[in-house]
Every structure is written in C-alpha cells, then in structure tokens.
Short mmCIF file of C-alpha atoms and ligand atoms in Angstrom, two decimals:
data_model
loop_
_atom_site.label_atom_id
_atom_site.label_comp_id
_atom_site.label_asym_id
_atom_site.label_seq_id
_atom_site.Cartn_x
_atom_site.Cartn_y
_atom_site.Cartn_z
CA UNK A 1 0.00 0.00 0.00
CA UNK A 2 1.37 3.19 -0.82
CA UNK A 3 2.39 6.09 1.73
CA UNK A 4 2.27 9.67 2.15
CA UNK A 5 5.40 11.79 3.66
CA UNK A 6 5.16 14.87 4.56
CA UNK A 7 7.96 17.41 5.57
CA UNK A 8 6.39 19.97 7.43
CA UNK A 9 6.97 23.90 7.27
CA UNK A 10 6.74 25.29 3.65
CA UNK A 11 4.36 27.47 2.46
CA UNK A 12 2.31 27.02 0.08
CA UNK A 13 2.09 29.52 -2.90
CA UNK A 14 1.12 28.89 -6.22
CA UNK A 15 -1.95 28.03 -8.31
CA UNK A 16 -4.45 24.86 -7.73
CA UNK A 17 -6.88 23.78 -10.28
CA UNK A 18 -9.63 21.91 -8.97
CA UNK A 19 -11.06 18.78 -10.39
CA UNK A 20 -14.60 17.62 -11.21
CA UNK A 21 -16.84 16.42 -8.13
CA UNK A 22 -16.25 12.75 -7.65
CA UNK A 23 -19.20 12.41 -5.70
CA UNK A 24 -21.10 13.90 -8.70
CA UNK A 25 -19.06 12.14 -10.97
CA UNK A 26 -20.01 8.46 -9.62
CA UNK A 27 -24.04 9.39 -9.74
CA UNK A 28 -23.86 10.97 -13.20
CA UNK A 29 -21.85 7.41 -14.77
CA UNK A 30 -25.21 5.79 -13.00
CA UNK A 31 -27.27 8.03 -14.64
CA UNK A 32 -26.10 6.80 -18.07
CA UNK A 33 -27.31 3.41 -17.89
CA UNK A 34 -30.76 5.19 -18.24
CA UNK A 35 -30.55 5.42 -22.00
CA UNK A 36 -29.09 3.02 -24.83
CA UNK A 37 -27.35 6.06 -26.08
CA UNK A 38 -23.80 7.38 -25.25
CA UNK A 39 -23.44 9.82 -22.86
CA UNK A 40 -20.34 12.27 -22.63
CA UNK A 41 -18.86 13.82 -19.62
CA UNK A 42 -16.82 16.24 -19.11
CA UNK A 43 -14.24 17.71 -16.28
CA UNK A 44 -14.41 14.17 -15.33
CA UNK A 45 -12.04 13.75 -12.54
CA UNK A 46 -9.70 10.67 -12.57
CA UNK A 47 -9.95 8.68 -8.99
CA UNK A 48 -10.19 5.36 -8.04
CA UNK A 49 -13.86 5.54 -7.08
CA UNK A 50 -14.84 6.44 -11.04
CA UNK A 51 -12.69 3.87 -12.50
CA UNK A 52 -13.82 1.23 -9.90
CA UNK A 53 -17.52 2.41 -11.01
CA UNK A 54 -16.85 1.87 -14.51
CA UNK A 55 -16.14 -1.22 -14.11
CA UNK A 56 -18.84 -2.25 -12.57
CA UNK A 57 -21.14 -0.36 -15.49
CA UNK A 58 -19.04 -2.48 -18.04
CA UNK A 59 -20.26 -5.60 -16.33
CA UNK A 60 -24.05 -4.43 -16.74
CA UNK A 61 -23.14 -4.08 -20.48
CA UNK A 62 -21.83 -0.16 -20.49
CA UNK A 63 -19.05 0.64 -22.61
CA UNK A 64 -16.53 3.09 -21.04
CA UNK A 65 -14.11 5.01 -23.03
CA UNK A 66 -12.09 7.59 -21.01
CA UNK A 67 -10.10 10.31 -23.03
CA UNK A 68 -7.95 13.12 -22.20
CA UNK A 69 -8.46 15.97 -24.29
CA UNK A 70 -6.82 19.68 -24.67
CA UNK A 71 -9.35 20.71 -22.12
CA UNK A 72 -9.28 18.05 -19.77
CA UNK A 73 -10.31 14.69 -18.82
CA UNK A 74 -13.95 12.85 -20.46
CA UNK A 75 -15.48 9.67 -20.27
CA UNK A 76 -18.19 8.72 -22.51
CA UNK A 77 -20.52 5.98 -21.41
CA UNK A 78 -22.55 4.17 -23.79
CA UNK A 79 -24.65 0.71 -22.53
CA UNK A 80 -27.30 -0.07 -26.08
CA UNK A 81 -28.07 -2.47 -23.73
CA UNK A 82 -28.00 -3.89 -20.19
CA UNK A 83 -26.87 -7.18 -19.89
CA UNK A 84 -27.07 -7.99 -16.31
CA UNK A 85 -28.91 -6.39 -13.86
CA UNK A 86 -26.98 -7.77 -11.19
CA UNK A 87 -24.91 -5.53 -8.96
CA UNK A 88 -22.83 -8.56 -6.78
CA UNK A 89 -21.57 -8.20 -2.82
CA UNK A 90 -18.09 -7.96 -3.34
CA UNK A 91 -18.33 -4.54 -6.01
CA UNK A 92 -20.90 -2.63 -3.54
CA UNK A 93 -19.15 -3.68 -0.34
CA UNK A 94 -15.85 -1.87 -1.94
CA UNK A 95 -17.80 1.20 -3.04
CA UNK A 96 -21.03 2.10 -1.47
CA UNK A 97 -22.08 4.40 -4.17
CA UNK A 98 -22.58 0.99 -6.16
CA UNK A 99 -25.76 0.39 -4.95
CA UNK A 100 -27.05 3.87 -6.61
CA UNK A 101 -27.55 1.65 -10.12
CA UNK A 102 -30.44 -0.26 -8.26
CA UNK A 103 -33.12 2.54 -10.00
CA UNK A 104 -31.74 2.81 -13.25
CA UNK A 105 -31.66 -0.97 -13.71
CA UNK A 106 -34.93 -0.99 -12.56
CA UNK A 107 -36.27 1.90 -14.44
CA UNK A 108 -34.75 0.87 -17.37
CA UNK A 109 -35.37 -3.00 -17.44
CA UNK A 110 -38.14 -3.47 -14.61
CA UNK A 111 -35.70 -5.57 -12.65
CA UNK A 112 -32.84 -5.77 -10.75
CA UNK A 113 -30.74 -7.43 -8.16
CA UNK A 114 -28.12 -5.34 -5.95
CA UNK A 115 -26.19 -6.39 -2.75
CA UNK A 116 -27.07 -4.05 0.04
CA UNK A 117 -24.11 -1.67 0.76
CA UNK A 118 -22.95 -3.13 4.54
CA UNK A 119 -21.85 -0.34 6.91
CA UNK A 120 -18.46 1.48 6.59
CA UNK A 121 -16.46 3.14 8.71
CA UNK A 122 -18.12 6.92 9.04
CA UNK A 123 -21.49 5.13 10.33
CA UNK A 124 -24.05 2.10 9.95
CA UNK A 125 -25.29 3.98 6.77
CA UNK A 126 -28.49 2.08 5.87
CA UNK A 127 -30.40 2.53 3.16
CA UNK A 128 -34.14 2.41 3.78
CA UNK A 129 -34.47 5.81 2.83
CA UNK A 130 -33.85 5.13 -0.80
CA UNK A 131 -35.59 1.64 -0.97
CA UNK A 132 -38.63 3.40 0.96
CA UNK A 133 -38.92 6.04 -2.00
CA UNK A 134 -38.34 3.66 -4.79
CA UNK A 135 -41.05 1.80 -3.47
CA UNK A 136 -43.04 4.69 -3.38
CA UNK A 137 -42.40 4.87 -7.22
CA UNK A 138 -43.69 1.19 -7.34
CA UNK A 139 -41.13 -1.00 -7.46
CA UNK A 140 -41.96 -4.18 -5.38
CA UNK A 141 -38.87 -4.88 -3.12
CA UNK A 142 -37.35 -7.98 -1.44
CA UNK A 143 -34.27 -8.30 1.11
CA UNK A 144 -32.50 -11.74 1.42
CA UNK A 145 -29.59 -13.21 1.66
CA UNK A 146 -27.64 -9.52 1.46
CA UNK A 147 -29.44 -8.71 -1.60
CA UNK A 148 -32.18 -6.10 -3.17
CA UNK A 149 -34.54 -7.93 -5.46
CA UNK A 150 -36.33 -5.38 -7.40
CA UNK A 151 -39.27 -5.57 -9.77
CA UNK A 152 -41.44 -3.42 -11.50
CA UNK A 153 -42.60 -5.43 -14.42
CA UNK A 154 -44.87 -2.61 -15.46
CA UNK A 155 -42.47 0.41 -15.34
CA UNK A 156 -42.20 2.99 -12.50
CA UNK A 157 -45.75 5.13 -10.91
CA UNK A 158 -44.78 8.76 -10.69
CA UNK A 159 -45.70 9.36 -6.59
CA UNK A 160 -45.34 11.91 -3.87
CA UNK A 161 -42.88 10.92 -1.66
CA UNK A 162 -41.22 12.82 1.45
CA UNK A 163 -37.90 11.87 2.79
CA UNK A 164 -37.90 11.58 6.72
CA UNK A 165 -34.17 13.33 6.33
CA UNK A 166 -32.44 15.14 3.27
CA UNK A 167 -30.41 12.24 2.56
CA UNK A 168 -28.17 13.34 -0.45
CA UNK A 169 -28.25 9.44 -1.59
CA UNK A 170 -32.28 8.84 -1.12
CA UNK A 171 -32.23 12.03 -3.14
CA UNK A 172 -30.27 11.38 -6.17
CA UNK A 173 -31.24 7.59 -6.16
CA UNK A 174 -35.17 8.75 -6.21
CA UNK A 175 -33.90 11.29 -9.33
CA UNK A 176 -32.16 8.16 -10.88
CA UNK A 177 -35.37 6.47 -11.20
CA UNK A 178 -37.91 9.04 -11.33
CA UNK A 179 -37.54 10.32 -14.64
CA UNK A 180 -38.73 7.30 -16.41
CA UNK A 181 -41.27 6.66 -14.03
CA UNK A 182 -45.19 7.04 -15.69
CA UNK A 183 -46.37 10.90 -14.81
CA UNK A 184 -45.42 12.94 -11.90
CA UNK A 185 -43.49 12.91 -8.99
CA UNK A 186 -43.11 15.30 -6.16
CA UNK A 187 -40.31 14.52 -3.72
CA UNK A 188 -39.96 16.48 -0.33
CA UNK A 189 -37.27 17.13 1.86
CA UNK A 190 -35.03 16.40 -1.01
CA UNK A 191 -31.11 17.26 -0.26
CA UNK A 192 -30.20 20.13 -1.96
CA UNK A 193 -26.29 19.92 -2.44
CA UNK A 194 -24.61 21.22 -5.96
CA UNK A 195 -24.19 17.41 -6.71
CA UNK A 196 -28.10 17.21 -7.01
CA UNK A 197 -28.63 20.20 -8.86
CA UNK A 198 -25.85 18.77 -11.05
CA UNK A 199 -27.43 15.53 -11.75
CA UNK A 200 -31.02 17.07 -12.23
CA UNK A 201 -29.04 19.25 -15.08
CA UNK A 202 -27.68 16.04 -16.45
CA UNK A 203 -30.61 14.62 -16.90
CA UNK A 204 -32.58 17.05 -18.08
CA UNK A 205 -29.90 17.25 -21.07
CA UNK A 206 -30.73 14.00 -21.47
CA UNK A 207 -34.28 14.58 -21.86
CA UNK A 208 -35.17 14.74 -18.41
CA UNK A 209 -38.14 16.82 -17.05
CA UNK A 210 -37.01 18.11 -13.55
CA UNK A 211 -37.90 20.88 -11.80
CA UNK A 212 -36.40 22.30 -8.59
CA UNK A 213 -33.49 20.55 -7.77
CA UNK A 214 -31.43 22.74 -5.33
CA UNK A 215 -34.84 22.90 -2.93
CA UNK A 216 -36.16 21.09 -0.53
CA UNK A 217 -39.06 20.02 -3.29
CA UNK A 218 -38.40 18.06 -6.53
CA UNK A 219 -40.88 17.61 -9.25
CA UNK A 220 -40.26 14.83 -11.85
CA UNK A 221 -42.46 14.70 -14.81
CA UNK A 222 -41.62 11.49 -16.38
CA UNK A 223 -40.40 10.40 -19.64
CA UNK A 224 -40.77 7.39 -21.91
CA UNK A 225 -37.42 7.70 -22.58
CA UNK A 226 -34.04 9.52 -22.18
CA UNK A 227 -31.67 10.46 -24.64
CA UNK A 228 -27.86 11.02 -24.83
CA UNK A 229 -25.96 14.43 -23.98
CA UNK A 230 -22.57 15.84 -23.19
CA UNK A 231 -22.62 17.04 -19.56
CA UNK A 232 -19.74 19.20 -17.50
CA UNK A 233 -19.15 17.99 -13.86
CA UNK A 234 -19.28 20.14 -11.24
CA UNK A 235 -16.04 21.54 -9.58
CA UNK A 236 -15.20 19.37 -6.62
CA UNK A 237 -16.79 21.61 -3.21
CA UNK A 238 -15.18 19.37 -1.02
CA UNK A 239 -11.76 19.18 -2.94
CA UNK A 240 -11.99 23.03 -3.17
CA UNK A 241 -12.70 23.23 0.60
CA UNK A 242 -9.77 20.86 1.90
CA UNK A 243 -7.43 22.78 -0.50
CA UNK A 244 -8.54 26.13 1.21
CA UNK A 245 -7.57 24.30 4.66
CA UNK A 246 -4.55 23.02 3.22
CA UNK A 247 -3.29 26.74 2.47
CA UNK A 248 -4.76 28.65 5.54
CA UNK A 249 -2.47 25.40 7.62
CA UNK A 250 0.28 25.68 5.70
CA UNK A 251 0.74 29.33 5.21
CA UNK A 252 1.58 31.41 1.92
CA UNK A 253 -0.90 32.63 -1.15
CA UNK A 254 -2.84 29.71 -3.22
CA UNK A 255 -6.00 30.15 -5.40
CA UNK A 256 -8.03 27.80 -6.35
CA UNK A 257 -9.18 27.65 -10.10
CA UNK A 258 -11.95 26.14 -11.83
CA UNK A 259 -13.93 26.29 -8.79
CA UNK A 260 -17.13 27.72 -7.15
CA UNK A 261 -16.87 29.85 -3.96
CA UNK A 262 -20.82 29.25 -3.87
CA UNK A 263 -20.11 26.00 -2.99
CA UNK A 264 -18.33 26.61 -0.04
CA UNK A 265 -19.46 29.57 1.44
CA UNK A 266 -20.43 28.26 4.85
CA UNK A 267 -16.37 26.88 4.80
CA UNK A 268 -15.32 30.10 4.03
CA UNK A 269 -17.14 32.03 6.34
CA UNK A 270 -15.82 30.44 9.11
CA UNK A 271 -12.06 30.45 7.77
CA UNK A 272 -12.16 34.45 7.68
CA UNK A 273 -14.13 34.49 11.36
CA UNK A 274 -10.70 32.42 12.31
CA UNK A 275 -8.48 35.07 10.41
CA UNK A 276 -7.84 33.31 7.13
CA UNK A 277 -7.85 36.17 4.36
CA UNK A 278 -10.39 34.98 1.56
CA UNK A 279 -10.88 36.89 -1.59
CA UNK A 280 -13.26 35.36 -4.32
CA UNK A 281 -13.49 35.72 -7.73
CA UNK A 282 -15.94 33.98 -10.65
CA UNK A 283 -14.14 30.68 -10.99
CA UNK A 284 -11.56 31.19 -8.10
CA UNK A 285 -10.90 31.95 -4.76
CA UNK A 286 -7.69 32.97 -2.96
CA UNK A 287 -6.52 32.03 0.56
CA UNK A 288 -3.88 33.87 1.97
CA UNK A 289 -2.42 33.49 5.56
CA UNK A 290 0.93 35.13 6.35
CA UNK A 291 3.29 32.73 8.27
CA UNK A 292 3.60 33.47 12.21
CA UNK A 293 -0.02 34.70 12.09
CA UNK A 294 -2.11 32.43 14.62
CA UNK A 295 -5.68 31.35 13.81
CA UNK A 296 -8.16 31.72 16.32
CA UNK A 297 -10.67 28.84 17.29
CA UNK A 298 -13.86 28.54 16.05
CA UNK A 299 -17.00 26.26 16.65
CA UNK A 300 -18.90 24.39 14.03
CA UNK A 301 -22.13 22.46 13.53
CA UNK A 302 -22.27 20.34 10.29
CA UNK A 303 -25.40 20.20 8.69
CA UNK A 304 -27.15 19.28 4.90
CA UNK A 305 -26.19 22.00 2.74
CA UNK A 306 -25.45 24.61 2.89
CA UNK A 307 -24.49 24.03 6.24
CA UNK A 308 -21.36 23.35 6.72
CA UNK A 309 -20.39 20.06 5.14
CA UNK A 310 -19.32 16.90 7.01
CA UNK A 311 -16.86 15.95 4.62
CA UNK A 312 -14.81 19.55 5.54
CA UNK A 313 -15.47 18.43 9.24
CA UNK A 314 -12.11 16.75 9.31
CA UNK A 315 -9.87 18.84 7.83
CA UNK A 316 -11.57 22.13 9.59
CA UNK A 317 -10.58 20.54 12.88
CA UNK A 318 -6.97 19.77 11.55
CA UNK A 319 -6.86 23.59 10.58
CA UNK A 320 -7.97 23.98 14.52
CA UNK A 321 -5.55 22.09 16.36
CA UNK A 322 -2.90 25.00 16.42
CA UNK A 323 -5.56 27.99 16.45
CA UNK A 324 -5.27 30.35 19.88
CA UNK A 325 -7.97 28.81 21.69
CA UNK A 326 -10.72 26.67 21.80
CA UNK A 327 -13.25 25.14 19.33
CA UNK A 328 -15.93 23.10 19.44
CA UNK A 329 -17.04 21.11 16.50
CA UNK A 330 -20.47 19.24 16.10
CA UNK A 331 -21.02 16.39 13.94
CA UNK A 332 -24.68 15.41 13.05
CA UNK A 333 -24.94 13.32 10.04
CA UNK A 334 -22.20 10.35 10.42
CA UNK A 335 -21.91 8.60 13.53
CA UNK A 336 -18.79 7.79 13.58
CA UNK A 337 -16.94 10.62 11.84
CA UNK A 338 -13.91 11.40 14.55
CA UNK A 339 -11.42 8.72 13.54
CA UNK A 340 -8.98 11.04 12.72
CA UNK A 341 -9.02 12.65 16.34
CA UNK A 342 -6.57 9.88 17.69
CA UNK A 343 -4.68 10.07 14.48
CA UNK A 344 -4.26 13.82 14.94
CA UNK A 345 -3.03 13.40 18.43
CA UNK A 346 -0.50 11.40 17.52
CA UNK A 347 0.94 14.57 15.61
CA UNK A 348 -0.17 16.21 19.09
CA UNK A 349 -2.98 17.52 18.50
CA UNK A 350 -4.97 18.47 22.03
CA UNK A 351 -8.70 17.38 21.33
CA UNK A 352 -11.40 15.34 23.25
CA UNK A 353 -14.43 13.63 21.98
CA UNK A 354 -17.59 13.59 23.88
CA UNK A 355 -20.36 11.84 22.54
CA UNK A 356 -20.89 14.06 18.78
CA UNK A 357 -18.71 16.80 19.75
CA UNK A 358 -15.24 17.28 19.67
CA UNK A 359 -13.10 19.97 21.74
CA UNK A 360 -10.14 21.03 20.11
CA UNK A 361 -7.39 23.55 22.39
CA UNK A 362 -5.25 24.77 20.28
CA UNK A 363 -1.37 24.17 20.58
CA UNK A 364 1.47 25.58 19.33
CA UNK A 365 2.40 23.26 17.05
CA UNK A 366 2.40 19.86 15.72
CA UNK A 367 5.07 17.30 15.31
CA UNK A 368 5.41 15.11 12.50
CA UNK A 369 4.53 10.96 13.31
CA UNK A 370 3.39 8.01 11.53
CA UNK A 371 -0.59 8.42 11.27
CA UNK A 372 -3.00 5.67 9.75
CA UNK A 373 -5.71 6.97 7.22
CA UNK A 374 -9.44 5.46 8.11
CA UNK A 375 -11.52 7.05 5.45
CA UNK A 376 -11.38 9.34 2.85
CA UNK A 377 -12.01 12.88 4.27
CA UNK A 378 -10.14 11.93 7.53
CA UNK A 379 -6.83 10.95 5.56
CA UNK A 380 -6.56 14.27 3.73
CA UNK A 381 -7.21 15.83 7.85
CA UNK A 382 -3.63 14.32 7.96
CA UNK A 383 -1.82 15.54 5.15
CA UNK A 384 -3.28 19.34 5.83
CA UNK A 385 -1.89 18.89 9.39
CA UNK A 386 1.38 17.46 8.70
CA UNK A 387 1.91 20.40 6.05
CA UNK A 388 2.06 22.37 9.13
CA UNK A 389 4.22 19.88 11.46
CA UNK A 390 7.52 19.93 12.50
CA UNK A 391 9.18 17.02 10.38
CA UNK A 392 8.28 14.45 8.77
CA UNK A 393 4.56 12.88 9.16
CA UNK A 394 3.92 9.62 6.93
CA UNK A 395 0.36 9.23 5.78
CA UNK A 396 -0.23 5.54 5.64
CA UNK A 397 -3.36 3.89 4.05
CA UNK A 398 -3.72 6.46 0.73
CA UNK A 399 -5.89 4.23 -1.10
CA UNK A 400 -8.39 6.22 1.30
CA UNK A 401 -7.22 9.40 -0.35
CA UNK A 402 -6.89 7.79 -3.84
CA UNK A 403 -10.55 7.26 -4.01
CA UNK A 404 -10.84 11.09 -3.83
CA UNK A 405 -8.38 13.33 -4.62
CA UNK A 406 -6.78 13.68 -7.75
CA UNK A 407 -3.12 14.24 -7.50
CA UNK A 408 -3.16 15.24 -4.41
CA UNK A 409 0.82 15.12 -3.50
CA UNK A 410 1.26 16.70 -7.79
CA UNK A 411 -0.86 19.65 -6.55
CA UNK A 412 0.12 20.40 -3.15
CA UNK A 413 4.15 19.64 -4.36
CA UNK A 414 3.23 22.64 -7.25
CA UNK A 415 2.86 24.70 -4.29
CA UNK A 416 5.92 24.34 -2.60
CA UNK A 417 5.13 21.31 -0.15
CA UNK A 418 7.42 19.35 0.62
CA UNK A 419 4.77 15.68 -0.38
CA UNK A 420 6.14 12.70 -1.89
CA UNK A 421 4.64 9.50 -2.32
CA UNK A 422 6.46 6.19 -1.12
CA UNK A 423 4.95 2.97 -3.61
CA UNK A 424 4.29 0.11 -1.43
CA UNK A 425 2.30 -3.32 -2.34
CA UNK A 426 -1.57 -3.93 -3.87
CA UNK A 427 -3.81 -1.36 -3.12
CA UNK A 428 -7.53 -2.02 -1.75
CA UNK A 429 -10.80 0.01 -1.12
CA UNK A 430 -13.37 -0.97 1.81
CA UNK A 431 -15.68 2.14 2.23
C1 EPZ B 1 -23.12 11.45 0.50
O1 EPZ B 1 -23.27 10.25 1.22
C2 EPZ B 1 -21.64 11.54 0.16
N1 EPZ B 1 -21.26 10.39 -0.64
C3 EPZ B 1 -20.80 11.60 1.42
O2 EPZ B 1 -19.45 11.77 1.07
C4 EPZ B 1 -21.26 12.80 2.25
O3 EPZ B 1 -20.55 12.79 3.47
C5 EPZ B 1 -22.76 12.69 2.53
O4 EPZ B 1 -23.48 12.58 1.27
C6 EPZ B 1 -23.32 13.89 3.27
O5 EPZ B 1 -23.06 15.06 2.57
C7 EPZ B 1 -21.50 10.34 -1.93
O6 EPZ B 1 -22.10 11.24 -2.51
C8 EPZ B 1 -21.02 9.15 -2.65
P1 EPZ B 1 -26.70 10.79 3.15
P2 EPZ B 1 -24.71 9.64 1.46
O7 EPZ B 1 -27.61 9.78 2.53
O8 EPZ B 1 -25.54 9.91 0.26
C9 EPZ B 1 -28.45 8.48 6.97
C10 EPZ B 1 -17.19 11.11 0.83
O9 EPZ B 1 -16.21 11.04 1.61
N2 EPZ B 1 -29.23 7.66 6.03
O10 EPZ B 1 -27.03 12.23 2.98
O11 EPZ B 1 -24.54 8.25 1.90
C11 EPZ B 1 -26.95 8.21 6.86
O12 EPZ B 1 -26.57 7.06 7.56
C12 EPZ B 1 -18.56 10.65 1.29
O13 EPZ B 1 -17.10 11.50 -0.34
C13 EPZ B 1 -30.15 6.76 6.52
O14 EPZ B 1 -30.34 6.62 7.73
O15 EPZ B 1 -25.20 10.54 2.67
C14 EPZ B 1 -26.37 9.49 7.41
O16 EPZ B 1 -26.36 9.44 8.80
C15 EPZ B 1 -18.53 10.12 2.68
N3 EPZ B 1 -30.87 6.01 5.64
C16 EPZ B 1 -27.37 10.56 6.94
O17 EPZ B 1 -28.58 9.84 6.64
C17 EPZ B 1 -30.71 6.15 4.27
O18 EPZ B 1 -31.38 5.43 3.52
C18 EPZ B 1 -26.96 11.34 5.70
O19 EPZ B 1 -26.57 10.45 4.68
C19 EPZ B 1 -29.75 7.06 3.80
C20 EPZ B 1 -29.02 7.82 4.69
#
C-alpha cells in the first residue's frame, strides 16, 4: 500500500486547479445506464472511485471510453443495452455508491438485483431511505440473503414521496429512477447539495423533465425515454474546501481555479471568522495566511447543505488544532466521523471527543509521526496537518485518499510542499 510523507513547514504559494466532483461524478456514470445512447462527460475527474464504477457499469453491459483531451479529462458511457442487472456483494461492499444503479436498472429494465451496501467506517449507513422512495415509485422490493430484489414489471408510478431526512443518496437515487417513471413525482425534503442540482441538469440534457433541484421540493415529470448528452461535472466543493484548509495550515498565497466559492461559502465564512484572508473571484478563490499569524478557534455544527459540510469536518478541525484557543465542533450526520481525532493526536494535537462533539485547544504546534488513514475525508485531515508539522509525518493507508483526490501530492508539491509519495504493495478500497 502506498504512503504519504510529509515534511512539514513550507508554504504554500502557487496556483491549484480543482477537479470535477467525484461524488457527482459516480451518480452521473449511473445516470447513463438510463438510455441506450452514449453519454459524454466532461471535467471528469480521474480517482479510483470512477474507475472502480466503470467497471462495474461495463459488467451491466456499459461501454466506457475515457479520453484526455486539450481541455481536460472525459469519459463517454454508452450501454445499447444492459446485460445484467446484477450488482454482486463484493463490487458494492468496496464502493457504497454501487448500490445507486439499483433505480436505473430498474427503471430501465423493470428488474434488478443489488447487494445491500454493509456499513463502513463513518457510520451504519443504511439505506431504507432510498428503498422506501423507490417503493413509493412502485417498485416491489425484497431483502434476502444480502441482496435487493427489485421488480417493477410494469415500469415505475410517478408518486409523492417525502424523505424523513435530506439524505443526499435517497435524493439522487429517487432522481435516478424518477424520470422514467409514468407521470409525476413530487419529492420532499429532497437534499439540496450542488451534486443534485448537477445531476437534475444532467438529466434534463438527457431529456429529463425536472424541476427544482437545489430545494427542498423536486418535481419529476416522467419520460418514456431519455436520450444522450454531453454534460460538465461540477467543480469538486469538497476538494476546493480541503485545499482552502490546506493553504490557511500551511501558510503562503494559493487560489483555487476552476472552482465555485458558492459551494463553499459556509467553509469560508468560518475560515475568515478564524483570520484566514479569503478573496473570491468567478471561478476562483484565494486564501492567503501570512506565516507566524495564529488562527483563532472557532465552533462548528455540520449540517445538509449549505451548512457546513461533514466531509470539511475533518480537515476544519486539523486547521484547529494549532488555532489560539478553543473550538468546538459538532457532527450530526455520520456517527462515527472522529477517527482522525486519535490520528491527529498522535501529531499532538490536544482534542477530546464527547459523545458528537469534539473539543479542540489549540497548541502551538504539531510534530510530524506516523498516522493511519481510516476514510477518505479523515486521511486528507492528515496531510493538511502534517503540512504544518515539524518534520516528517507519513500518511499511511492512501488508497483512502486515492478514491478522492486527484493528485493530491502533484498539486500540493506545485505549491511548494514538501509531499512525496512512497509505492508500497496492492492497493484495496473498503468504504
Ligand atoms: C453522501 O453520502 C456523500 N457520498 C458523502 O461523502 C457525504 O458525506 C454525505 O453525502 C453527506 O453530505 C456520496 O455522494 C457518494 P446521506 P450519502 O444519505 O448519500 C443516513 C465522501 O467522503 N441515512 O445524505 O450516503 C446516513 O446514515 C462521502 O465523499 C439513513 O439513515 O449521505 C447518514 O447518517 C462520505 N438512511 C445521513 O442519513 C438512508 O437510507 C446522511 O446520509 C440514507 C441515509
């Protein structure tokens, strides 16, 4: 498994482009096994989550073409036909996300059989929101042995349905099979992150008929059929926001390109209200923190967007362990979402965990250690904190990161960090 290392203490300064959303990305290849023509999309970032998708698609008949051209990365999708609707244990376990092609196969061919996702390390995650809705829509469901049997033999019924919590998933899932249900559908308490208002886009280009996705109320007129389209993903918020972390921990001048400040307003708001100097611009936003300048603490809530995302939870509190002070930070959607706490005291971070809140004093500094990546957002906590630590901190685990960020040691190491990546054995995904 490959490793991180980190010397701690440069500054960053330079430029950062930011890629396409992966969790866009993964819903959006989904979304393509809605029509039997090809579908093209663009600012497609390159992870191990996509290319673990696609191959799942392939096996459901999709054919996956990924190209690089002069303005950056595509993958067209194209499945004439499904031939399996079968979605086994062992791809879903890997990558939840998976299970999201339960409502196009069933939309599309009236059938399907998916493993149920398992738990991962953030939280139980079920997903009874999503089978509750698609039932709503009609399709008769079964649980056994691990698996989602799924029929609707006569198509999809356009229903009102309203989601007990804006689950992003429930939402997008719903979307996914919605639009080829028969006549209209009203969903409630929909999420309403960029990712959603991305897919609706998507598949309204496709020939879609959706109405107020980025609201708490989404209306689905459904189609007979969907078309193909070329579609731009959206930049990556949470990419954007852990780069923004990355800088105000390390120090210097970045901006961020091809991005959306929109996206992470909440993030930012509490970055300048800790003394992190944000200007934005269309497309870009600069983060500027001059070196020997303390942060302050700051307390934080996460919440469905735009709150302040859970995903930025992590690397927030690794920009909070050497603030002046004290902050408090509240998780409410995950669980389980404080694994990296004992993985940022090892780099001696001061910060105690009671029940969904975590207290972080401030020290002076870090010290670089060997820390152990648990999931995605929590690994990249590590890497923004050992920018910032004296020494060397080693990042074990990346697969975590891989799944995620694109480049990640290329950008940061255009900056002036001091990253390098040490190749070890097979790597592996589990959440
Ligand atoms: C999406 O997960 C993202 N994943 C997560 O990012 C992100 O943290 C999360 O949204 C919240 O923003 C992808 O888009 C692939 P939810 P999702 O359904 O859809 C509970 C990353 O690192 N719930 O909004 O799974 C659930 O357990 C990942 O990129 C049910 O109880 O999130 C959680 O407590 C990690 N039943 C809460 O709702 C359900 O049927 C919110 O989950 C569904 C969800």
């Amino acid at each position: 498994m490959d490793r991180i290392a980190i010397t701690g203490g440069a500054p960053l300064v330079g430029e950062i482009p930011i890629s396409g959303a992966k969790n866009s990305a993964i819903k959006l290849m989904a979304a393509s096994l809605l029509t039997d023509q090809p579908l093209r999309l663009t600012n497609m970032p390159r992870l191990a989550d996509t290319r673990f998708l696609g191959k799942l698609l392939q096996r459901l008949g999709a054919q996956v073409i990924e190209m690089q051209m002069a303005d950056g990365p595509e993958t067209v999708l194209h499945t004439p036909e499904i031939v399996s609707a079968l979605a086994p244990y062992d791809l879903v376990r890997q990558m939840r996300a998976s299970f999201n092609v339960l409502g196009p196969l069933i939309a599309r061919t009236g059938h399907a059989k998916v493993s149920l996702p398992g738990g991962c390390t953030i939280g139980a995650r079920p997903v009874d929101m999503h089978l509750k809705a698609l039932e709503a829509l009609g399709a008769v469901i079964d649980l056994h042995e691990g698996y989602v049997y799924a029929q609707a033999p006569r198509g999809l019924k356009g229903a009102t349905h309203r989601f007990p919590f804006p689950s992003v998933g429930a939402t997008e899932h719903t979307l996914l099979a919605a639009v080829l249900a028969e006549g209209e559908s009203v969903l409630e308490n929909c999420a309403c992150e960029p990712e959603i208002v991305d897919l609706a886009d998507c598949l309204n280009a496709m020939g879609a008929k959706v109405a107020g996705a980025g609201t708490p109320t989404i209306r689905v007129k459904g189609v007979a059929k969907l078309h193909g389209a070329t579609h731009a993903v959206v930049p990556d918020r949470i990419e954007t926001g852990a780069f923004a972390c990355a800088a105000a921990m390390a120090g210097g001048e970045v901006r961020l390109t091809k991005t959306r400040s929109d996206f992470v307003q909440t993030l930012l708001d509490k970055m300048i209200e800790a003394g992190v100097d944000v200007t934005t611009e269309p497309g870009s936003i600069l983060i500027r923190r001059d070196i020997g300048k303390r942060l302050v603490g700051v307390d934080l809530t996460t919440d469905p967007y735009p709150g302040f995302a859970t995903d930025l939870q992590a690397p927030f509190m690794a920009l909070m362990t050497t603030a002046k002070g004290d902050s408090v930070i509240r998780e409410t959607i995950f669980e389980n979402r404080f694994m990296h706490v004992p993985e940022l005291a090892r780099l001696g971070a001061d910060i105690k965990v009671h029940g969904g809140e975590a207290h972080v004093h401030g020290v002076e500094s870090l010290n670089g250690a060997q820390v152990m990546a648990t999931d995605l957002r929590a690994s990249v906590s590590l890497v923004i904190a050992g920018l910032a630590a004296k020494g060397e901190t080693v990042v074990n685990r990346v697969y975590h990161l891989d799944r995620g960020f694109e480049r990640l040691e290329e950008k940061l190491g255009a900056c002036g960090a001091n990253v390098r990546r040490e190749k070890g054995g097979e790597s592996e995904m589990d959440a």
